[in-house]
Tab-separated table of C-alpha atoms and ligand atoms in Angstrom:
chain	number	residue	atom	x	y	z
A	1	MET	CA	0.000	0.000	0.000
A	2	LYS	CA	1.053	3.624	-0.393
A	3	LEU	CA	1.698	5.146	3.022
A	4	SER	CA	3.077	8.384	4.384
A	5	ILE	CA	4.261	9.077	7.912
A	6	ILE	CA	4.226	12.675	9.127
A	7	GLY	CA	6.915	13.040	11.791
A	8	THR	CA	10.103	11.017	11.309
A	9	GLY	CA	11.311	10.611	14.893
A	10	TYR	CA	11.672	7.489	17.017
A	11	VAL	CA	8.166	6.310	16.175
A	12	GLY	CA	7.810	7.656	12.622
A	13	LEU	CA	11.154	6.463	11.307
A	14	VAL	CA	10.928	2.966	12.764
A	15	THR	CA	7.269	2.565	11.757
A	16	GLY	CA	7.905	3.808	8.228
A	17	THR	CA	10.921	1.544	7.835
A	18	CYS	CA	9.110	-1.552	9.091
A	19	PHE	CA	6.121	-0.822	6.842
A	20	ALA	CA	8.569	-0.613	3.902
A	21	GLU	CA	10.245	-3.838	5.037
A	22	VAL	CA	6.967	-5.764	4.644
A	23	GLY	CA	6.473	-4.368	1.145
A	24	HIS	CA	4.537	-1.098	1.476
A	25	GLN	CA	5.590	2.074	-0.386
A	26	VAL	CA	6.471	4.609	2.303
A	27	ILE	CA	7.232	8.336	2.347
A	28	CYS	CA	8.477	9.677	5.664
A	29	VAL	CA	7.850	13.403	6.130
A	30	ASP	CA	9.479	15.724	8.640
A	31	ASN	CA	9.431	19.504	8.930
A	32	ASP	CA	12.974	19.444	10.312
A	33	ALA	CA	14.802	20.080	7.032
A	34	ALA	CA	18.202	19.157	8.510
A	35	LYS	CA	16.852	15.772	9.655
A	36	VAL	CA	15.401	15.071	6.213
A	37	LYS	CA	18.728	16.000	4.571
A	38	THR	CA	20.592	13.629	6.887
A	39	LEU	CA	18.163	10.806	6.069
A	40	GLN	CA	18.304	11.516	2.334
A	41	ALA	CA	22.111	11.355	2.539
A	42	GLY	CA	21.944	7.933	4.223
A	43	GLY	CA	22.436	9.122	7.808
A	44	ILE	CA	20.284	7.893	10.713
A	45	PRO	CA	19.504	10.620	13.274
A	46	ILE	CA	18.714	8.206	16.147
A	47	TYR	CA	20.291	5.057	17.543
A	48	GLU	CA	17.999	2.040	17.470
A	49	PRO	CA	19.437	-1.480	17.141
A	50	GLY	CA	18.984	-2.909	13.647
A	51	LEU	CA	17.419	0.252	12.226
A	52	GLU	CA	20.275	1.531	10.072
A	53	GLU	CA	20.561	-1.676	8.018
A	54	LEU	CA	16.798	-1.815	7.534
A	55	VAL	CA	16.588	1.834	6.394
A	56	LYS	CA	19.433	1.344	3.904
A	57	LYS	CA	17.918	-1.864	2.545
A	58	ASN	CA	14.477	-0.339	1.976
A	59	VAL	CA	15.783	2.929	0.540
A	60	ALA	CA	17.879	0.886	-1.918
A	61	ALA	CA	14.810	-1.208	-2.805
A	62	GLY	CA	12.894	2.000	-3.619
A	63	ARG	CA	10.241	1.384	-0.945
A	64	LEU	CA	11.289	4.137	1.482
A	65	ARG	CA	12.034	7.804	0.931
A	66	PHE	CA	12.130	11.068	2.834
A	67	THR	CA	10.768	14.550	2.249
A	68	ALA	CA	10.164	17.794	4.123
A	69	ASP	CA	7.027	18.440	2.077
A	70	THR	CA	3.829	17.283	3.807
A	71	ALA	CA	1.714	17.881	0.693
A	72	GLU	CA	3.950	15.527	-1.302
A	73	GLY	CA	3.581	12.837	1.364
A	74	VAL	CA	-0.192	13.246	1.548
A	75	ASN	CA	-0.740	13.318	-2.206
A	76	GLN	CA	1.347	10.260	-2.896
A	77	SER	CA	-0.256	8.025	-0.300
A	78	ASP	CA	-3.635	6.480	0.503
A	79	VAL	CA	-3.052	6.307	4.226
A	80	VAL	CA	-1.385	9.116	6.195
A	81	PHE	CA	0.056	8.324	9.636
A	82	ILE	CA	0.664	11.091	12.178
A	83	ALA	CA	3.687	10.506	14.440
A	84	VAL	CA	4.536	13.974	15.741
A	85	PRO	CA	5.370	14.885	19.366
A	86	THR	CA	2.682	15.295	22.025
A	87	PRO	CA	4.800	16.870	24.791
A	88	PRO	CA	3.570	17.726	28.263
A	89	GLN	CA	2.580	21.240	29.301
A	90	THR	CA	3.488	22.621	32.729
A	91	ASP	CA	0.153	21.501	34.240
A	92	GLY	CA	0.674	17.922	33.006
A	93	SER	CA	-1.851	18.156	30.168
A	94	VAL	CA	-0.795	17.391	26.591
A	95	ASP	CA	0.357	20.007	24.111
A	96	LEU	CA	-1.704	19.085	21.045
A	97	SER	CA	-0.481	21.944	18.865
A	98	TYR	CA	1.728	19.617	16.750
A	99	ILE	CA	-1.232	17.345	16.020
A	100	GLU	CA	-3.472	20.302	15.169
A	101	ARG	CA	-0.807	21.768	12.857
A	102	VAL	CA	-0.432	18.476	10.989
A	103	ALA	CA	-4.231	18.046	10.753
A	104	ARG	CA	-4.423	21.448	9.063
A	105	ASP	CA	-1.482	20.644	6.754
A	106	ILE	CA	-3.109	17.369	5.717
A	107	ALA	CA	-6.464	19.110	5.159
A	108	ALA	CA	-4.839	21.716	2.954
A	109	ALA	CA	-3.061	19.082	0.841
A	110	MET	CA	-5.881	16.511	0.414
A	111	THR	CA	-7.443	16.128	-3.026
A	112	SER	CA	-8.766	12.548	-2.813
A	113	TYR	CA	-10.101	10.170	-0.103
A	114	LYS	CA	-7.508	9.568	2.629
A	115	ILE	CA	-7.314	7.545	5.790
A	116	ILE	CA	-5.643	9.663	8.453
A	117	VAL	CA	-4.186	7.565	11.226
A	118	ASP	CA	-3.054	8.968	14.537
A	119	LYS	CA	-0.062	7.060	15.890
A	120	SER	CA	1.016	9.721	18.381
A	121	THR	CA	-0.065	9.211	21.997
A	122	VAL	CA	-3.033	11.525	22.499
A	123	PRO	CA	-5.771	12.121	25.078
A	124	VAL	CA	-9.110	10.428	24.547
A	125	LYS	CA	-11.356	12.397	22.173
A	126	THR	CA	-8.421	13.800	20.157
A	127	GLY	CA	-9.589	11.805	17.118
A	128	GLU	CA	-12.862	13.736	17.179
A	129	LYS	CA	-10.960	17.023	17.220
A	130	VAL	CA	-8.678	15.920	14.379
A	131	ALA	CA	-11.717	14.993	12.270
A	132	GLU	CA	-13.387	18.358	13.003
A	133	THR	CA	-10.193	20.238	12.145
A	134	ILE	CA	-9.628	18.422	8.867
A	135	LYS	CA	-13.247	18.990	7.857
A	136	ARG	CA	-12.959	22.684	8.687
A	137	TYR	CA	-9.681	23.312	6.853
A	138	CYS	CA	-10.155	21.069	3.821
A	139	ALA	CA	-11.067	23.480	1.042
A	140	SER	CA	-11.570	20.637	-1.461
A	141	LYS	CA	-14.177	19.021	0.872
A	142	THR	CA	-12.581	15.641	0.159
A	143	GLU	CA	-13.874	12.567	2.019
A	144	PHE	CA	-11.638	11.096	4.698
A	145	ASP	CA	-11.611	8.828	7.718
A	146	VAL	CA	-9.761	9.328	10.970
A	147	VAL	CA	-8.318	6.257	12.705
A	148	SER	CA	-6.568	5.861	16.041
A	149	ASN	CA	-3.658	3.396	15.938
A	150	PRO	CA	-1.554	3.900	19.074
A	151	GLU	CA	2.047	2.727	19.041
A	152	PHE	CA	3.450	0.475	21.751
A	153	LEU	CA	7.098	0.144	20.650
A	154	ARG	CA	9.852	0.303	23.252
A	155	GLU	CA	12.903	2.370	22.399
A	156	GLY	CA	15.936	0.117	22.238
A	157	PHE	CA	13.765	-2.746	20.922
A	158	ALA	CA	11.704	-0.736	18.462
A	159	VAL	CA	12.404	-2.710	15.293
A	160	GLY	CA	11.599	-6.030	17.000
A	161	ASP	CA	8.475	-4.576	18.590
A	162	LEU	CA	7.257	-3.154	15.291
A	163	MET	CA	7.919	-6.374	13.367
A	164	ASN	CA	6.386	-8.595	16.090
A	165	PRO	CA	3.814	-6.542	17.977
A	166	ASP	CA	1.836	-8.099	20.853
A	167	ARG	CA	-1.259	-6.539	19.338
A	168	VAL	CA	-2.359	-3.868	16.877
A	169	VAL	CA	-5.099	-1.518	18.049
A	170	ILE	CA	-7.277	0.133	15.424
A	171	GLY	CA	-9.892	2.655	16.548
A	172	VAL	CA	-12.475	3.655	13.940
A	173	ARG	CA	-15.716	5.608	13.601
A	174	SER	CA	-16.984	3.536	10.651
A	175	GLN	CA	-16.109	0.283	8.901
A	176	ARG	CA	-14.777	2.003	5.787
A	177	PRO	CA	-11.065	2.222	6.782
A	178	VAL	CA	-10.936	-1.213	8.460
A	179	ALA	CA	-10.028	-3.252	5.369
A	180	ALA	CA	-7.106	-0.969	4.457
A	181	MET	CA	-5.823	-0.878	8.034
A	182	THR	CA	-6.049	-4.664	8.269
A	183	GLU	CA	-4.181	-5.030	4.980
A	184	ILE	CA	-1.383	-2.733	6.185
A	185	TYR	CA	-0.876	-4.851	9.295
A	186	SER	CA	-1.604	-8.314	7.866
A	187	PRO	CA	2.117	-9.112	7.230
A	188	PHE	CA	2.884	-8.600	10.929
A	189	LYS	CA	0.951	-11.638	12.166
A	190	ALA	CA	-0.334	-9.932	15.310
A	191	PRO	CA	-3.823	-9.942	16.822
A	192	ILE	CA	-5.712	-6.918	15.498
A	193	ILE	CA	-8.188	-5.262	17.830
A	194	VAL	CA	-10.767	-3.135	16.046
A	195	THR	CA	-12.561	-0.799	18.419
A	196	ASP	CA	-13.941	2.736	18.661
A	197	ILE	CA	-11.555	5.700	18.559
A	198	ASN	CA	-12.045	6.765	22.189
A	199	SER	CA	-11.259	3.269	23.481
A	200	ALA	CA	-8.194	2.981	21.243
A	201	GLU	CA	-6.868	6.295	22.552
A	202	LEU	CA	-7.527	5.215	26.134
A	203	ILE	CA	-5.810	1.842	25.666
A	204	LYS	CA	-2.474	3.595	25.150
A	205	HIS	CA	-2.643	5.798	28.248
A	206	ALA	CA	-4.036	2.945	30.354
A	207	ALA	CA	-1.230	0.616	29.196
A	208	ASN	CA	1.632	3.027	29.864
A	209	SER	CA	0.196	4.049	33.223
A	210	PHE	CA	-0.050	0.390	34.235
A	211	LEU	CA	3.586	-0.245	33.281
A	212	ALA	CA	4.697	2.823	35.265
A	213	LEU	CA	2.589	1.552	38.166
A	214	LYS	CA	4.366	-1.799	38.008
A	215	ILE	CA	7.763	-0.084	38.269
A	216	SER	CA	6.646	2.094	41.186
A	217	TYR	CA	5.203	-0.990	42.858
A	218	ILE	CA	8.522	-2.831	42.813
A	219	ASN	CA	10.340	0.337	43.873
A	220	ALA	CA	8.038	0.622	46.885
A	221	ILE	CA	8.730	-3.059	47.636
A	222	ALA	CA	12.463	-2.224	47.362
A	223	THR	CA	12.075	0.389	50.086
A	224	VAL	CA	10.401	-2.164	52.364
A	225	CYS	CA	13.101	-4.731	51.497
A	226	GLU	CA	15.867	-2.318	52.456
A	227	ALA	CA	14.213	-1.547	55.788
A	228	ALA	CA	13.501	-5.217	56.495
A	229	GLY	CA	16.790	-6.699	55.308
A	230	ALA	CA	15.286	-8.567	52.337
A	231	ASN	CA	16.404	-8.656	48.695
A	232	VAL	CA	14.060	-7.071	46.153
A	233	GLN	CA	15.434	-9.168	43.292
A	234	GLU	CA	14.543	-12.363	45.142
A	235	VAL	CA	11.091	-10.954	45.870
A	236	ALA	CA	10.599	-9.881	42.236
A	237	HIS	CA	11.630	-13.337	41.058
A	238	GLY	CA	9.260	-14.962	43.519
A	239	ILE	CA	6.256	-12.884	42.581
A	240	GLY	CA	7.122	-12.589	38.883
A	241	LEU	CA	6.883	-16.317	38.245
A	242	ASP	CA	3.183	-16.037	38.983
A	243	GLU	CA	1.924	-15.644	35.442
A	244	ARG	CA	-0.871	-13.361	36.564
A	245	ILE	CA	1.889	-10.913	37.591
A	246	GLY	CA	4.824	-11.621	35.234
A	247	ARG	CA	8.523	-10.891	35.781
A	248	ARG	CA	8.868	-7.979	33.337
A	249	PHE	CA	8.898	-4.393	34.638
A	250	LEU	CA	9.740	-5.595	38.133
A	251	ASN	CA	13.281	-4.183	38.276
A	252	ALA	CA	13.875	-1.833	41.179
A	253	GLY	CA	16.111	1.146	40.488
A	254	ILE	CA	16.214	4.920	40.396
A	255	GLY	CA	12.788	5.130	38.802
A	256	PHE	CA	11.294	5.408	35.341
A	257	GLY	CA	11.869	8.229	32.889
A	258	GLY	CA	12.015	8.741	29.149
A	259	SER	CA	9.817	10.631	26.769
A	260	CYS	CA	6.720	8.489	27.413
A	261	PHE	CA	6.000	7.213	30.938
A	262	PRO	CA	6.251	10.492	32.908
A	263	LYS	CA	4.301	12.473	30.316
A	264	ASP	CA	1.688	9.801	29.655
A	265	LEU	CA	1.115	9.337	33.369
A	266	SER	CA	0.628	13.086	33.927
A	267	ALA	CA	-1.621	13.229	30.889
A	268	PHE	CA	-3.771	10.336	32.099
A	269	ILE	CA	-4.161	11.926	35.524
A	270	LYS	CA	-5.230	15.159	33.796
A	271	ILE	CA	-7.559	13.386	31.358
A	272	SER	CA	-9.222	11.554	34.263
A	273	GLU	CA	-9.576	14.818	36.161
A	274	GLN	CA	-11.232	16.401	33.110
A	275	VAL	CA	-13.840	13.635	32.976
A	276	GLY	CA	-14.439	13.938	36.731
A	277	TYR	CA	-12.224	11.216	38.247
A	278	ASP	CA	-9.431	11.900	40.709
A	279	PHE	CA	-6.901	9.158	39.805
A	280	GLN	CA	-5.153	9.064	43.195
A	281	LEU	CA	-3.531	5.708	42.459
A	282	LEU	CA	-1.545	7.205	39.583
A	283	LYS	CA	-0.598	10.257	41.663
A	284	GLU	CA	0.955	7.822	44.126
A	285	VAL	CA	2.865	6.174	41.257
A	286	GLN	CA	4.364	9.587	40.469
A	287	ARG	CA	5.188	10.249	44.122
A	288	ILE	CA	6.970	6.903	44.562
A	289	ASN	CA	8.968	7.552	41.398
A	290	ALA	CA	10.115	10.990	42.581
A	291	ASP	CA	10.907	9.548	45.995
A	292	GLN	CA	13.031	6.802	44.501
A	293	MET	CA	15.469	9.284	42.986
A	294	ALA	CA	15.561	11.404	46.153
A	295	ARG	CA	16.309	8.304	48.251
A	296	PHE	CA	19.170	7.300	45.933
A	297	VAL	CA	20.737	10.772	46.059
A	298	LYS	CA	20.423	10.636	49.846
A	299	LYS	CA	22.300	7.328	49.825
A	300	ILE	CA	25.140	9.025	47.949
A	301	THR	CA	25.262	12.078	50.203
A	302	GLU	CA	25.025	10.003	53.378
A	303	THR	CA	28.100	8.047	52.287
A	304	LEU	CA	30.192	10.812	50.683
A	305	TRP	CA	28.856	13.495	53.066
A	306	VAL	CA	29.758	16.809	51.395
A	307	LEU	CA	29.623	16.605	47.594
A	308	LYS	CA	31.348	19.922	46.964
A	309	ASP	CA	34.757	19.214	45.394
A	310	LYS	CA	34.048	15.465	45.181
A	311	LYS	CA	34.636	13.773	41.842
A	312	ILE	CA	32.021	11.185	40.850
A	313	GLY	CA	32.082	8.839	37.867
A	314	VAL	CA	28.678	8.184	36.297
A	315	LEU	CA	27.983	5.197	34.052
A	316	GLY	CA	24.918	5.785	31.906
A	317	LEU	CA	23.087	8.842	30.588
A	318	ALA	CA	20.326	7.366	28.403
A	319	PHE	CA	16.957	6.870	30.077
A	320	LYS	CA	17.412	3.120	29.621
A	321	GLN	CA	19.721	0.714	27.817
A	322	ASN	CA	19.988	0.288	24.026
A	323	THR	CA	18.977	3.843	23.179
A	324	ASP	CA	20.594	7.243	22.735
A	325	ASP	CA	17.449	8.961	24.034
A	326	VAL	CA	18.049	11.233	27.038
A	327	ARG	CA	14.614	12.883	27.170
A	328	SER	CA	13.492	12.938	30.845
A	329	SER	CA	16.300	10.518	31.636
A	330	PRO	CA	16.658	9.699	35.361
A	331	ALA	CA	20.426	9.481	34.732
A	332	ILE	CA	20.524	13.100	33.540
A	333	ASP	CA	18.351	14.166	36.484
A	334	LEU	CA	20.754	12.399	38.839
A	335	CYS	CA	23.784	14.110	37.252
A	336	GLN	CA	22.103	17.500	37.524
A	337	ARG	CA	21.383	16.926	41.226
A	338	LEU	CA	24.984	15.894	41.911
A	339	LEU	CA	26.310	18.906	39.994
A	340	LYS	CA	23.979	21.217	41.923
A	341	ASP	CA	25.489	19.915	45.157
A	342	GLY	CA	28.953	20.834	43.884
A	343	ALA	CA	30.288	17.491	42.612
A	344	ALA	CA	32.459	17.268	39.494
A	345	LEU	CA	31.400	14.483	37.114
A	346	ARG	CA	33.138	12.130	34.714
A	347	VAL	CA	30.459	10.442	32.621
A	348	HIS	CA	30.122	7.721	30.002
A	349	ASP	CA	27.300	6.259	27.934
A	350	PRO	CA	27.739	3.811	25.040
A	351	LYS	CA	25.353	5.740	22.763
A	352	ALA	CA	23.882	8.824	24.439
A	353	MET	CA	26.855	11.129	25.048
A	354	ASP	CA	26.211	13.391	22.044
A	355	LYS	CA	22.560	13.900	22.972
A	356	ALA	CA	23.521	14.533	26.627
A	357	ARG	CA	26.054	17.292	25.872
A	358	PRO	CA	23.544	20.177	25.633
A	359	LEU	CA	21.900	19.059	28.913
A	360	LEU	CA	25.180	18.479	30.751
A	361	PRO	CA	27.693	20.923	29.311
A	362	ASN	CA	29.929	21.050	32.390
A	363	VAL	CA	30.959	17.435	32.858
A	364	THR	CA	33.858	15.406	31.473
A	365	TYR	CA	32.802	12.923	28.789
A	366	VAL	CA	34.896	9.753	28.819
A	367	GLU	CA	34.983	7.456	25.774
A	368	ASP	CA	36.193	4.363	27.639
A	369	MET	CA	33.830	3.162	30.384
A	370	ASN	CA	36.769	1.703	32.287
A	371	ALA	CA	38.447	5.131	32.486
A	372	VAL	CA	35.428	6.836	34.094
A	373	ALA	CA	36.638	5.911	37.584
A	374	ASP	CA	40.042	7.599	37.152
A	375	GLY	CA	40.650	9.946	40.084
A	376	CYS	CA	37.022	9.755	41.299
A	377	ASP	CA	35.754	9.435	44.882
A	378	ALA	CA	32.945	7.095	43.849
A	379	LEU	CA	31.224	5.453	40.886
A	380	VAL	CA	27.498	5.536	40.115
A	381	VAL	CA	25.566	3.265	37.746
A	382	ALA	CA	22.602	5.223	36.376
A	383	THR	CA	21.515	3.234	33.283
A	384	GLU	CA	21.179	-0.554	32.959
A	385	TRP	CA	23.427	-1.018	29.894
A	386	ASP	CA	24.504	-4.688	29.700
A	387	GLU	CA	28.123	-3.717	28.956
A	388	PHE	CA	28.450	-2.083	32.372
A	389	LYS	CA	28.330	-5.597	33.846
A	390	GLN	CA	31.699	-6.142	32.098
A	391	LEU	CA	33.292	-3.167	33.879
A	392	ASP	CA	36.900	-3.936	34.878
A	393	LEU	CA	36.234	-3.836	38.615
A	394	ALA	CA	39.868	-4.422	39.594
A	395	ARG	CA	40.994	-1.486	37.462
A	396	ALA	CA	38.145	0.711	38.757
A	397	LYS	CA	39.014	-0.144	42.356
A	398	LYS	CA	42.599	0.994	41.837
A	399	ALA	CA	41.561	4.141	39.925
A	400	LEU	CA	39.125	5.372	42.605
A	401	THR	CA	40.325	7.137	45.726
A	402	HIS	CA	37.963	4.788	47.629
A	403	PRO	CA	36.208	1.718	46.201
A	404	ILE	CA	32.642	3.014	46.485
A	405	LEU	CA	29.938	2.060	43.971
A	406	PHE	CA	26.331	3.271	44.032
A	407	ASP	CA	24.412	0.953	41.746
A	408	GLY	CA	21.110	2.552	40.760
A	409	ARG	CA	20.245	-0.377	38.477
A	410	ASN	CA	21.249	-3.414	40.562
A	411	LEU	CA	23.725	-4.689	37.954
A	412	PHE	CA	26.184	-6.264	40.382
A	413	ASN	CA	25.895	-8.879	43.096
A	414	PRO	CA	26.111	-7.351	46.600
A	415	ALA	CA	27.850	-10.358	48.204
A	416	GLU	CA	30.461	-10.583	45.436
A	417	MET	CA	31.112	-6.843	45.538
A	418	GLU	CA	31.643	-6.996	49.279
A	419	LYS	CA	34.015	-9.927	48.860
A	420	LEU	CA	35.994	-7.857	46.340
A	421	GLY	CA	36.352	-5.130	48.955
A	422	TRP	CA	33.839	-2.624	47.607
A	423	ILE	CA	31.561	-0.349	49.599
A	424	TYR	CA	28.570	-1.233	47.446
A	425	LYS	CA	25.107	0.326	47.706
A	426	SER	CA	22.282	-0.742	45.427
A	427	VAL	CA	18.478	-0.499	45.532
A	428	GLY	CA	16.306	-2.731	47.728
A	429	ARG	CA	19.061	-5.210	48.571
B	1	NAD	P1	10.173	12.520	18.151
B	1	NAD	O1	10.342	13.851	18.754
B	1	NAD	O2	11.319	11.550	18.142
B	1	NAD	O3	9.705	12.665	16.633
B	1	NAD	C1	8.704	13.521	16.196
B	1	NAD	C2	9.096	14.096	14.846
B	1	NAD	O4	8.004	14.882	14.349
B	1	NAD	C3	10.305	15.024	14.899
B	1	NAD	O5	11.276	14.560	13.984
B	1	NAD	C4	9.736	16.381	14.484
B	1	NAD	O6	10.664	17.165	13.750
B	1	NAD	C5	8.539	15.981	13.641
B	1	NAD	N1	7.520	17.004	13.485
B	1	NAD	C6	7.018	17.856	14.412
B	1	NAD	N2	6.066	18.635	13.880
B	1	NAD	C7	5.944	18.267	12.577
B	1	NAD	C8	5.144	18.702	11.496
B	1	NAD	N3	4.247	19.700	11.667
B	1	NAD	N4	5.308	18.119	10.296
B	1	NAD	C9	6.214	17.132	10.117
B	1	NAD	N5	7.000	16.671	11.108
B	1	NAD	C10	6.863	17.236	12.323
B	1	NAD	O7	8.916	11.857	18.882
B	1	NAD	P2	8.605	10.302	19.079
B	1	NAD	O8	9.362	9.779	20.249
B	1	NAD	O9	8.716	9.607	17.761
B	1	NAD	O10	7.076	10.375	19.536
B	1	NAD	C11	6.043	10.698	18.639
B	1	NAD	C12	4.719	10.319	19.281
B	1	NAD	O11	4.664	8.904	19.502
B	1	NAD	C13	4.474	10.948	20.651
B	1	NAD	O12	3.099	11.195	20.791
B	1	NAD	C14	4.896	9.864	21.611
B	1	NAD	O13	4.250	9.975	22.860
B	1	NAD	C15	4.434	8.627	20.869
B	1	NAD	N6	5.165	7.396	21.213
B	1	NAD	C16	6.492	7.423	21.411
B	1	NAD	C17	7.163	6.252	21.709
B	1	NAD	C18	8.649	6.262	21.963
B	1	NAD	O14	9.141	5.272	22.524
B	1	NAD	N7	9.381	7.287	21.591
B	1	NAD	C19	6.463	5.035	21.806
B	1	NAD	C20	5.095	5.047	21.559
B	1	NAD	C21	4.452	6.236	21.272
């Protein structure tokens, strides 16, 4: 099928590429001219495992191309996907100005029937507003359908998630777009749920809020474990094997971050408030998450006492492993708190250092993770990159003024670390 994707970021680029991979003709549109130029020249503006090869393959096969011209994308496709940002506003509600802008751009460009699919994460009832806007601004009075098709990919695993989704949710107002939507997704062999637009929109916020809740739940358990002398990883293993609960998203640490969970949680609290429900449970999820970071910083300051003039090595800047994304990253938040208290930082991340530079201009970036410890008073693990487990602990121990490691992601074994002579502090163990 002929598809266009408006917004070529983490979601748009991976979605467009995977659609091309299964044989669709795809045009990815972005209003960031520099990004489009990079993509047209064969560059990939984000790090996502497996993406670069897939983009190159599909561009070479003539199934994937890039443009900065929305009208071109709209005119040369039957189905137009919207994958632009929906950032939070200061009161927690969603800034829908990007969606509205794109709806108007699509309306202005349309000259034949189109299916307009919202893939961005939006509050319930946004589909209705998009339909109203397109109707209002479409001078040609062309027929169209609006569909909600929320995206559930995880950064760091986006290609795999797109190629093998757990489910595909399609929210519609009429049956007309269902056949085309089903055809687009038929190569992916995933259960397709066809529902109304409001339910589809709600599924996304309800899903992300539940996942955030699961993380806050295990972090609260971690706090109890610490106080009671238990081990949160043992507890997570013990409860996670119950298939009604499941082991995933039960890793205690310094809390969740990223461009989705914090904003989607705030948005869902706001959306609920607007329809007359005070979602206290989710407010508690937020509180536990904020607390988790504060408790970890306290652990550092209790051990190192005064941070002014202390040198701390930080492993990890991305909001989680396998991505270069630092948006709302707990690791960046942690660095900023340590800097505010007067510490000097040496930092390393396998992929996210370039994106972190504007947020952390006054730290020393270290290319070799094993050299981060050099001359530091302590080491901190802030992101759960697998390679950090291979850290040369003997070298680090010699390079530090004292062998102190604060492990915000529980990557190492407390008993082994103690045996090796480390002062080792992790979360919930
Ligand atoms: P992003 O910032 O990486 O990408 C958005 C892109 O849209 C940018 O390249 C931007 O230049 C472009 N853009 C903005 N306005 C435009 C316009 N008027 N015309 C054309 N392009 C425009 O954002 P993202 O992470 O891909 O997220 C997009 C949406 O998907 C958000 O609603 C987000 O909540 C949702 N989502 C994100 C993820 C994720 O893991 N990142 C997962 C599921 C859903």
